[in-house]
PDB file of C-alpha atoms in Angstrom:
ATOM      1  CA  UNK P 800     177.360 104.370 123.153  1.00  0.00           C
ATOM      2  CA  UNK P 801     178.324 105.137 126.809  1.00  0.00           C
ATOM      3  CA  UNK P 802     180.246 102.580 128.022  1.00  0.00           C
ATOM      4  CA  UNK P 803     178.814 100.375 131.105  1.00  0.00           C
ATOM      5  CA  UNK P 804     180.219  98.646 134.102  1.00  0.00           C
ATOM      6  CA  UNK P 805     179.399  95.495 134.478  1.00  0.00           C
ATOM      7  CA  UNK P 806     180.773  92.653 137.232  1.00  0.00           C
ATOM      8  CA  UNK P 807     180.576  89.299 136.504  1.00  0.00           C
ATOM      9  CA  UNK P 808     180.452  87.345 140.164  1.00  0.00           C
ATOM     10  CA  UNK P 809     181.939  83.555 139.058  1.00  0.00           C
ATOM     11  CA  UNK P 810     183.150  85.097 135.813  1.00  0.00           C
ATOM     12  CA  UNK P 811     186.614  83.074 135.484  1.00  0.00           C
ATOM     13  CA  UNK P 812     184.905  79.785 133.974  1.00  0.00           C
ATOM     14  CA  UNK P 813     182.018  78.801 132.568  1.00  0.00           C
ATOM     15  CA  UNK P 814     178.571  80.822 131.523  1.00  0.00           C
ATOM     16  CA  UNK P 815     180.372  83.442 133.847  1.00  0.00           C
ATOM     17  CA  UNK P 816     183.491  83.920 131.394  1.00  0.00           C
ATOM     18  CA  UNK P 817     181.170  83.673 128.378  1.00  0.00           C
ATOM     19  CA  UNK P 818     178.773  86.180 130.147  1.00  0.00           C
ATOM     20  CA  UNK P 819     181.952  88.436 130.858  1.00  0.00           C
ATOM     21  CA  UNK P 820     183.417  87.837 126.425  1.00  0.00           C
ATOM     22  CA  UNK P 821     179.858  89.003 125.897  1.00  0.00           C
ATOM     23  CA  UNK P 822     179.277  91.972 127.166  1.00  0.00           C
ATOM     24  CA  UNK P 823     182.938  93.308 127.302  1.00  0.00           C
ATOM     25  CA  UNK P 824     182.370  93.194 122.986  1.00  0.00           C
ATOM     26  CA  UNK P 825     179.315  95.142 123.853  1.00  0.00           C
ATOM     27  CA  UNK P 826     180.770  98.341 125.238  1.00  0.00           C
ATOM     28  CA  UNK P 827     181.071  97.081 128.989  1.00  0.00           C
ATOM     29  CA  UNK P 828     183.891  97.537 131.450  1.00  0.00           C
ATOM     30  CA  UNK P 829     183.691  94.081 132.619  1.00  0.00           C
ATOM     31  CA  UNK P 830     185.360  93.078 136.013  1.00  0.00           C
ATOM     32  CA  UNK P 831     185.503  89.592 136.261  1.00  0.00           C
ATOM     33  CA  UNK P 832     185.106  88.893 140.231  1.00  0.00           C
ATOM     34  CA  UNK P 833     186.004  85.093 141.513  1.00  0.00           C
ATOM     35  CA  UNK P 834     187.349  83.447 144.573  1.00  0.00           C
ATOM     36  CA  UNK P 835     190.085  81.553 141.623  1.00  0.00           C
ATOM     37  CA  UNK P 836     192.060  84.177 141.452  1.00  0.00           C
ATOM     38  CA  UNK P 837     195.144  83.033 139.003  1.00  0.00           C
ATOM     39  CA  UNK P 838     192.592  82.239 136.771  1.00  0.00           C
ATOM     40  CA  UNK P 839     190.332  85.536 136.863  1.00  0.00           C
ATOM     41  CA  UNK P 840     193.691  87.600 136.627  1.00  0.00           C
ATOM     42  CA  UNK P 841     194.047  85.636 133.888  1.00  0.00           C
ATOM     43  CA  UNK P 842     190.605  86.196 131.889  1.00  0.00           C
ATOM     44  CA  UNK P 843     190.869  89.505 133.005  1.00  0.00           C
ATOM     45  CA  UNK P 844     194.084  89.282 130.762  1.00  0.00           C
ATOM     46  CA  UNK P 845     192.548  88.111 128.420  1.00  0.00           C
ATOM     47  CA  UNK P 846     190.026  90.401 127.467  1.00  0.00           C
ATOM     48  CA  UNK P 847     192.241  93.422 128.015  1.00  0.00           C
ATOM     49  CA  UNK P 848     192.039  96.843 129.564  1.00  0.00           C
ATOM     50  CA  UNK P 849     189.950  98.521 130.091  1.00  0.00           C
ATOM     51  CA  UNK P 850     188.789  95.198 132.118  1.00  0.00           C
ATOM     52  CA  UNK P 851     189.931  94.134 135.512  1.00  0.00           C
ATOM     53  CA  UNK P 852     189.531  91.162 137.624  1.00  0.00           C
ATOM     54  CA  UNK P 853     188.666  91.324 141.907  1.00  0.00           C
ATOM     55  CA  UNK P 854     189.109  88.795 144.038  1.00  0.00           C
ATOM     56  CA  UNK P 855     185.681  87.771 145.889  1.00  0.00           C
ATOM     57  CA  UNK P 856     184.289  85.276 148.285  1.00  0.00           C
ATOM     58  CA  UNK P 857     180.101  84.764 148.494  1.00  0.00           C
ATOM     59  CA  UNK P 858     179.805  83.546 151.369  1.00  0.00           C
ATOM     60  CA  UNK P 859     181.751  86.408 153.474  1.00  0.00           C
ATOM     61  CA  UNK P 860     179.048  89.579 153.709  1.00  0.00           C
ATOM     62  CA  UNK P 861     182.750  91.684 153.982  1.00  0.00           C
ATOM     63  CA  UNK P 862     184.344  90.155 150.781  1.00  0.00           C
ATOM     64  CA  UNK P 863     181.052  91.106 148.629  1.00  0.00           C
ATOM     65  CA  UNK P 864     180.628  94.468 149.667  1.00  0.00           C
ATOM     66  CA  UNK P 865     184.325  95.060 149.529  1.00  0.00           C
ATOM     67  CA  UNK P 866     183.832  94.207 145.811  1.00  0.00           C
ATOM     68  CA  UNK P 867     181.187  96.571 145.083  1.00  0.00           C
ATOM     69  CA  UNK P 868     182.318  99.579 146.766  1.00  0.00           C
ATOM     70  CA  UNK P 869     185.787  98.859 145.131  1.00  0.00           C
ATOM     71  CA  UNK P 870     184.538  98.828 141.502  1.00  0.00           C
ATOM     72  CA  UNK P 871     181.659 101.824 142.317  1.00  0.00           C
ATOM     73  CA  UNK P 872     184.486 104.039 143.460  1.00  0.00           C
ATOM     74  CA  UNK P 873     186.945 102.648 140.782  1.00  0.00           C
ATOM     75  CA  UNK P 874     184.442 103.206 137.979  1.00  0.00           C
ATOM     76  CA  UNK P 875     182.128 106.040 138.856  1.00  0.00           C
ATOM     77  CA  UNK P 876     179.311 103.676 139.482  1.00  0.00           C
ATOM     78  CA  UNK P 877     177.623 100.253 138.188  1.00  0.00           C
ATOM     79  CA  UNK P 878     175.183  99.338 135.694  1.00  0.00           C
ATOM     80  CA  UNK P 879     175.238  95.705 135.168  1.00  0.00           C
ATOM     81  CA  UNK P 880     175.600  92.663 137.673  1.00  0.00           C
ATOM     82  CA  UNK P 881     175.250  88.787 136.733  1.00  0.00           C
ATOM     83  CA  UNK P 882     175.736  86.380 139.601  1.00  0.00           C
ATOM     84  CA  UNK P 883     177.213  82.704 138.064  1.00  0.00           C
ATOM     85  CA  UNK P 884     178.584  81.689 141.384  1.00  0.00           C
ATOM     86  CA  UNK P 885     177.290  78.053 142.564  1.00  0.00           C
ATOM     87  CA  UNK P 886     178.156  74.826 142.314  1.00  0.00           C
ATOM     88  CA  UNK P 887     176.370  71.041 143.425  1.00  0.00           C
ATOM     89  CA  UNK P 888     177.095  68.325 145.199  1.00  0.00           C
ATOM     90  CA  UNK P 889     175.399  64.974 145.278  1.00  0.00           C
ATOM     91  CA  UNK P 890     174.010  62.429 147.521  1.00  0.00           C
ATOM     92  CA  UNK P 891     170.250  61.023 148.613  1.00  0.00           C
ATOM     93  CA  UNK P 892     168.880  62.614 151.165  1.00  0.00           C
ATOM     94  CA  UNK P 893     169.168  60.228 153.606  1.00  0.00           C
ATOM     95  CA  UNK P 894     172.466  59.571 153.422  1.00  0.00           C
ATOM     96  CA  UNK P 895     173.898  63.532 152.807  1.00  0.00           C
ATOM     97  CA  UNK P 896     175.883  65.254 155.427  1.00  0.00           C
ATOM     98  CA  UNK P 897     174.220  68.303 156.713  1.00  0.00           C
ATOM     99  CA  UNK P 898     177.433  70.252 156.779  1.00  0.00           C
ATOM    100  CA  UNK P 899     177.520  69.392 152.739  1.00  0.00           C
ATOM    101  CA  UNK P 900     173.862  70.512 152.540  1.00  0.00           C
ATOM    102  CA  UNK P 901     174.928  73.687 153.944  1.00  0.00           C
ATOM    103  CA  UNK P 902     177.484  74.435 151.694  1.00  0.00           C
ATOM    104  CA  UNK P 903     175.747  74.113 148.841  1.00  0.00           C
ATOM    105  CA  UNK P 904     173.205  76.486 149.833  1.00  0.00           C
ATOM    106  CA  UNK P 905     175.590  78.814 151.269  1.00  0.00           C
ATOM    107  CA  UNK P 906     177.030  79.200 148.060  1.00  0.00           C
ATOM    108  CA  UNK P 907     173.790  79.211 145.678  1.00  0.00           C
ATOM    109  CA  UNK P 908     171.041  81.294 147.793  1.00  0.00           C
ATOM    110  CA  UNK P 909     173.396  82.500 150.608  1.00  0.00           C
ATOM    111  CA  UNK P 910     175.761  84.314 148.469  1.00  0.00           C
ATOM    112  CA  UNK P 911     173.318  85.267 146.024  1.00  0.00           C
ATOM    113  CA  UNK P 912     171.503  87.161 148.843  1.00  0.00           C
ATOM    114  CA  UNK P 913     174.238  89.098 149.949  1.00  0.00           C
ATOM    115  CA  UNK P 914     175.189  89.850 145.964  1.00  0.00           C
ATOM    116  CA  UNK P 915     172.091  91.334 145.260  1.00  0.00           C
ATOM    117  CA  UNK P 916     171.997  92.968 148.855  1.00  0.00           C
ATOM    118  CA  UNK P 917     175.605  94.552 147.819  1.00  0.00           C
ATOM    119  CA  UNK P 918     174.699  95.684 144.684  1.00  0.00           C
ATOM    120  CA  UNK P 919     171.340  96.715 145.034  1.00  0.00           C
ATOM    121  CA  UNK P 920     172.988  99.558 146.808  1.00  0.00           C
ATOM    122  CA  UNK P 921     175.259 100.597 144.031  1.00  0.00           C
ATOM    123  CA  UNK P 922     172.904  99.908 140.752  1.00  0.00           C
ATOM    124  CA  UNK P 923     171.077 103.196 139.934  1.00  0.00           C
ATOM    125  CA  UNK P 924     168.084 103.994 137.764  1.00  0.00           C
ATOM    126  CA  UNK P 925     168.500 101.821 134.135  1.00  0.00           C
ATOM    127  CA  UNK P 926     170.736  99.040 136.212  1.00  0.00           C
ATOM    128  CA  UNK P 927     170.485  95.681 135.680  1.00  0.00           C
ATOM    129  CA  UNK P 928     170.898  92.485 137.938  1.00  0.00           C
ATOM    130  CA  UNK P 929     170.474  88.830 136.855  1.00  0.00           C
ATOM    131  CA  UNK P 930     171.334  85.688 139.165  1.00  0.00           C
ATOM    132  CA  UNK P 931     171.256  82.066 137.246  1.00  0.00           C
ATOM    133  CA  UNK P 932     169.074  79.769 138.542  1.00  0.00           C
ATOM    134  CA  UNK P 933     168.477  76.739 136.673  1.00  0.00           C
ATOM    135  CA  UNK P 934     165.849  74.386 135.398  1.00  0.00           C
ATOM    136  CA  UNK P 935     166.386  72.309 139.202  1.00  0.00           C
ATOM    137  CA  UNK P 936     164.280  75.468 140.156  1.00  0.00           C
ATOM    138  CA  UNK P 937     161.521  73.997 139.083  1.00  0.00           C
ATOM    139  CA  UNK P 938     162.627  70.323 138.094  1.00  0.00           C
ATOM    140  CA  UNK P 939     163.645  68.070 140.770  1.00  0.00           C
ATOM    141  CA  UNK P 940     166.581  65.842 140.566  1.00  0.00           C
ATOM    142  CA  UNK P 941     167.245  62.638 142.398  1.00  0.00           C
ATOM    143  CA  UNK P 942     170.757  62.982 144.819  1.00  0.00           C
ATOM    144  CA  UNK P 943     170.446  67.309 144.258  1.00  0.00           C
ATOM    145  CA  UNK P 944     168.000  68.232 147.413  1.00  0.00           C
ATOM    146  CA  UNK P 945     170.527  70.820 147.942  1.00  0.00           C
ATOM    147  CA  UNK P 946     170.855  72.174 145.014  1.00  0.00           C
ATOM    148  CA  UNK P 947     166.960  72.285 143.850  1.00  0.00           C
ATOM    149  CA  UNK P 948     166.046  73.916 147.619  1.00  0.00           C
ATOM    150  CA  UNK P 949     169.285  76.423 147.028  1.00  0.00           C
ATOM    151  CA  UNK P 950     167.927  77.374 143.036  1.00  0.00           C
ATOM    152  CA  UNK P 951     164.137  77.502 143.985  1.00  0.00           C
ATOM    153  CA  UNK P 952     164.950  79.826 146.833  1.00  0.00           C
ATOM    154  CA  UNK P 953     166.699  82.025 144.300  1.00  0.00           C
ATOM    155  CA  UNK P 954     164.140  81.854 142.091  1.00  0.00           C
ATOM    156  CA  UNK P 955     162.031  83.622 144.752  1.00  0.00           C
ATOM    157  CA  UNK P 956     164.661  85.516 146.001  1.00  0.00           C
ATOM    158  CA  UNK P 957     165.058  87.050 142.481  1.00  0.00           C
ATOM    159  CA  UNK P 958     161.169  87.951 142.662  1.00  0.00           C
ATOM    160  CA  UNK P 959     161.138  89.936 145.554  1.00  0.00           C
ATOM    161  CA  UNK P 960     164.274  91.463 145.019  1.00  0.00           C
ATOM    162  CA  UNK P 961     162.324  92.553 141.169  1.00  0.00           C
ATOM    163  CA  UNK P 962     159.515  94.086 143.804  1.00  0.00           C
ATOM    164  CA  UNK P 963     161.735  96.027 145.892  1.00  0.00           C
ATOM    165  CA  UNK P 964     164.404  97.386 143.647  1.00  0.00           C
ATOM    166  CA  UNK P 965     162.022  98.148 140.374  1.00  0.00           C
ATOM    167  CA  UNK P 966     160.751 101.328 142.079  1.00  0.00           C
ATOM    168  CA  UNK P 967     164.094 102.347 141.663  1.00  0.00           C
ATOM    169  CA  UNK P 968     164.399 101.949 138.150  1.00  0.00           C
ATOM    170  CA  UNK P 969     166.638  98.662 138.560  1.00  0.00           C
ATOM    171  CA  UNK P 970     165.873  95.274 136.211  1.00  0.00           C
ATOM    172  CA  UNK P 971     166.192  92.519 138.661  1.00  0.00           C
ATOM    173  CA  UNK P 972     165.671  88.929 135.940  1.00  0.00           C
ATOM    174  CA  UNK P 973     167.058  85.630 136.679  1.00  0.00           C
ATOM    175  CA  UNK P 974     168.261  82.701 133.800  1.00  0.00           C
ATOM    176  CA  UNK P 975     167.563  79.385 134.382  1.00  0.00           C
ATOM    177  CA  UNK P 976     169.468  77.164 132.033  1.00  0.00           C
ATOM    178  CA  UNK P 977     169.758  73.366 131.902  1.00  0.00           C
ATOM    179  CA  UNK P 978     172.290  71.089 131.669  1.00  0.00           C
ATOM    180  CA  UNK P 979     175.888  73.254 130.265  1.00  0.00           C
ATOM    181  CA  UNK P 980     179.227  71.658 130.262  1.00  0.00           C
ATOM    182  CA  UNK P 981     181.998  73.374 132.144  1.00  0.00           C
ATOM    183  CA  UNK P 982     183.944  72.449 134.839  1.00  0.00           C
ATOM    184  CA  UNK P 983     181.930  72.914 137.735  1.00  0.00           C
ATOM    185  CA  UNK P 984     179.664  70.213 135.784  1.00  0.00           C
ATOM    186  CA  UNK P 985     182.289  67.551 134.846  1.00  0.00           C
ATOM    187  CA  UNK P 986     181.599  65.722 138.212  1.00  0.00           C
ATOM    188  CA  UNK P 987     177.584  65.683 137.302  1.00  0.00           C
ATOM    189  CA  UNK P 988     177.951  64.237 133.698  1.00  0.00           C
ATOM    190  CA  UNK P 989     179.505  61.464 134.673  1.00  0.00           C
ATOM    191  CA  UNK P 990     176.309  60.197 136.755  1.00  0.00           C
ATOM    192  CA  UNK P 991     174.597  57.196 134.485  1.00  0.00           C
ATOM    193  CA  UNK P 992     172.056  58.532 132.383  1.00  0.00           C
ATOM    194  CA  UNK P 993     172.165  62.266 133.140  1.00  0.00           C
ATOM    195  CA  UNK P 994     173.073  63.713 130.313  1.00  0.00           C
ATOM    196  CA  UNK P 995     170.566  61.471 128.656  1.00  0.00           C
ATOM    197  CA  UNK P 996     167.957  63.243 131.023  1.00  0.00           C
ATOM    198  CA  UNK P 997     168.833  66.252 130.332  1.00  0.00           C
ATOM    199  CA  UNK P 998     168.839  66.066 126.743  1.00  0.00           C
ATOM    200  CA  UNK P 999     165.211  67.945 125.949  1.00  0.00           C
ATOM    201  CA  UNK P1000     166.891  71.022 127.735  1.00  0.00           C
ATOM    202  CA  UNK P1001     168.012  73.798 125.648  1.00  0.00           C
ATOM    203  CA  UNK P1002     171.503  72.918 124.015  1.00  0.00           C
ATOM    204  CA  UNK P1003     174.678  75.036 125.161  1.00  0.00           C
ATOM    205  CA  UNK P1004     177.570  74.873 123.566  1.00  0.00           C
ATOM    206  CA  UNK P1005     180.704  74.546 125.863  1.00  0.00           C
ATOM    207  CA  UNK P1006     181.111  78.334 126.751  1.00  0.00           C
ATOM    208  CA  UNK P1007     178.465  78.442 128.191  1.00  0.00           C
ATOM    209  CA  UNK P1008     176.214  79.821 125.639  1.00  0.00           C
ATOM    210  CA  UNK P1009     173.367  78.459 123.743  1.00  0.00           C
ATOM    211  CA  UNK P1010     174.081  76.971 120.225  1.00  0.00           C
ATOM    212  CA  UNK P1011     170.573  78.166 118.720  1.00  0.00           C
ATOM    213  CA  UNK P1012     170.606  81.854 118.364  1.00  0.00           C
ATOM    214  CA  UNK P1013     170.153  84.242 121.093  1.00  0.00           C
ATOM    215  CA  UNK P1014     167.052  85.598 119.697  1.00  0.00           C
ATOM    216  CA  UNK P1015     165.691  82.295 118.935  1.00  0.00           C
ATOM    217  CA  UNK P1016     166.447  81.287 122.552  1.00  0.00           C
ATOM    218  CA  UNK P1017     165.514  84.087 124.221  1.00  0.00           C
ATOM    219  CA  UNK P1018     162.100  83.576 122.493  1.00  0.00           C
ATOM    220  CA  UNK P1019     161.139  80.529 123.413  1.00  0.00           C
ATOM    221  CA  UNK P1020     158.047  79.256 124.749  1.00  0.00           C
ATOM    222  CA  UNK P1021     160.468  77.430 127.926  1.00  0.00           C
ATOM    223  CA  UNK P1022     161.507  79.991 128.950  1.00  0.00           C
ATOM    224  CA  UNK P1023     161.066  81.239 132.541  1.00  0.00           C
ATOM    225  CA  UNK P1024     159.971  84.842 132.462  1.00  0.00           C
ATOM    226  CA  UNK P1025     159.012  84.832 136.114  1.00  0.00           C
ATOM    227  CA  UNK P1026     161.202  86.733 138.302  1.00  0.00           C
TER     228      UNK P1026
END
């Protein structure tokens, strides 16, 4: 099988590292690309050449398409992108800062635009491109305005990126998962009764992936095929 290049954006922790394990054991050049970077050198370590690691920030337009053209020229192209950068905050609405509302949605539809902007230019014909969403796409949360609004928007955003890259032979998809423990979540778990409330959402395990199988997950009725 001809090997593909994949980037990971976020892929130092969490479903991004277990994304990037994944699909370097299925014949991908994986470059993990984070803004940590002690700890994506390190993954990047860990797996092993052929795999690298880049240093990359969402939110700067320059940092993004640094990344891209870096691994394109590097590698002789791209064929695989999955966008795990994001993270939440929480307060009510009333009482939330603005500038903390901002960053959140910097971060989660923001940066996702300019990923799939950035790499939308690189992917050819047979590429692939997911973003994760989540199930606060669709399922609204007391104290996570910002983080709903920033996941619905990339639920769209996902949609019409599908409509204008498909002509070109690219498979734009998003995942939206619920509730996973990793560290970006610790700070959300410890809110009375969440975990509780998320508990009918599909079980991950704590890489990130789910603990039924991947066919068996990928199959169910819940899942969001839109987008």
């Amino acid at each position: 099988m001809t090997e593909r290049v994949a980037v990971i954006v976020g892929g130092a922790s969490g479903i991004g590292w277990a994304t990037a394990q994944t699909l370097a054991k299925q014949d991908c050049r994986v470059t993990v690309a984070d803004r940590n970077t002690e700890l994506g050198r390190r993954r990047a370590a860990e797996l092993g050449d052929p795999h690298a690691f880049a240093p990359v920030e969402v939110t700067d337009e320059a940092s993004v398409a640094a990344l891209f053209d870096d691994v394109a020229a590097r590698e002789g192209g791209l064929d695989v992108v999955v966008n795990c950068a994001g993270f939440s905050g929480f307060g009510l609405i009333t009482e939330l800062a603005a500038e903390d509302f901002r960053s959140v949605i910097d971060v989660c539809l923001n940066g996702a635009f300019l990923v799939i902007k950035q790499a939308g230019r690189h992917l050819g014909d047979g590429g692939t491109l997911v973003s994760l969403t989540s199930l606060n796409a669709r399922q609204p949360a007391i104290g996570m305005s910002a983080y709903c609004a920033a996941k619905a928007g990339l639920s769209m955003l996902t949609q019409v990126a599908a409509l204008e890259l498909g002509p070109r032979g690219i498979r734009v998809n998003a995942v939206a998962p619920g509730f996973v423990h990793t560290p970006l979540t610790e700070g959300a778990a410890m809110v009375p009764g969440w975990s509780r409330s998320m508990s009918r959402t599909p079980r991950w395990d704590g890489r990130g992936l789910p603990r039924t199988s991947p066919r068996r997950w990928l199959s169910s009725a819940h899942l969001s095929r839109r987008g």
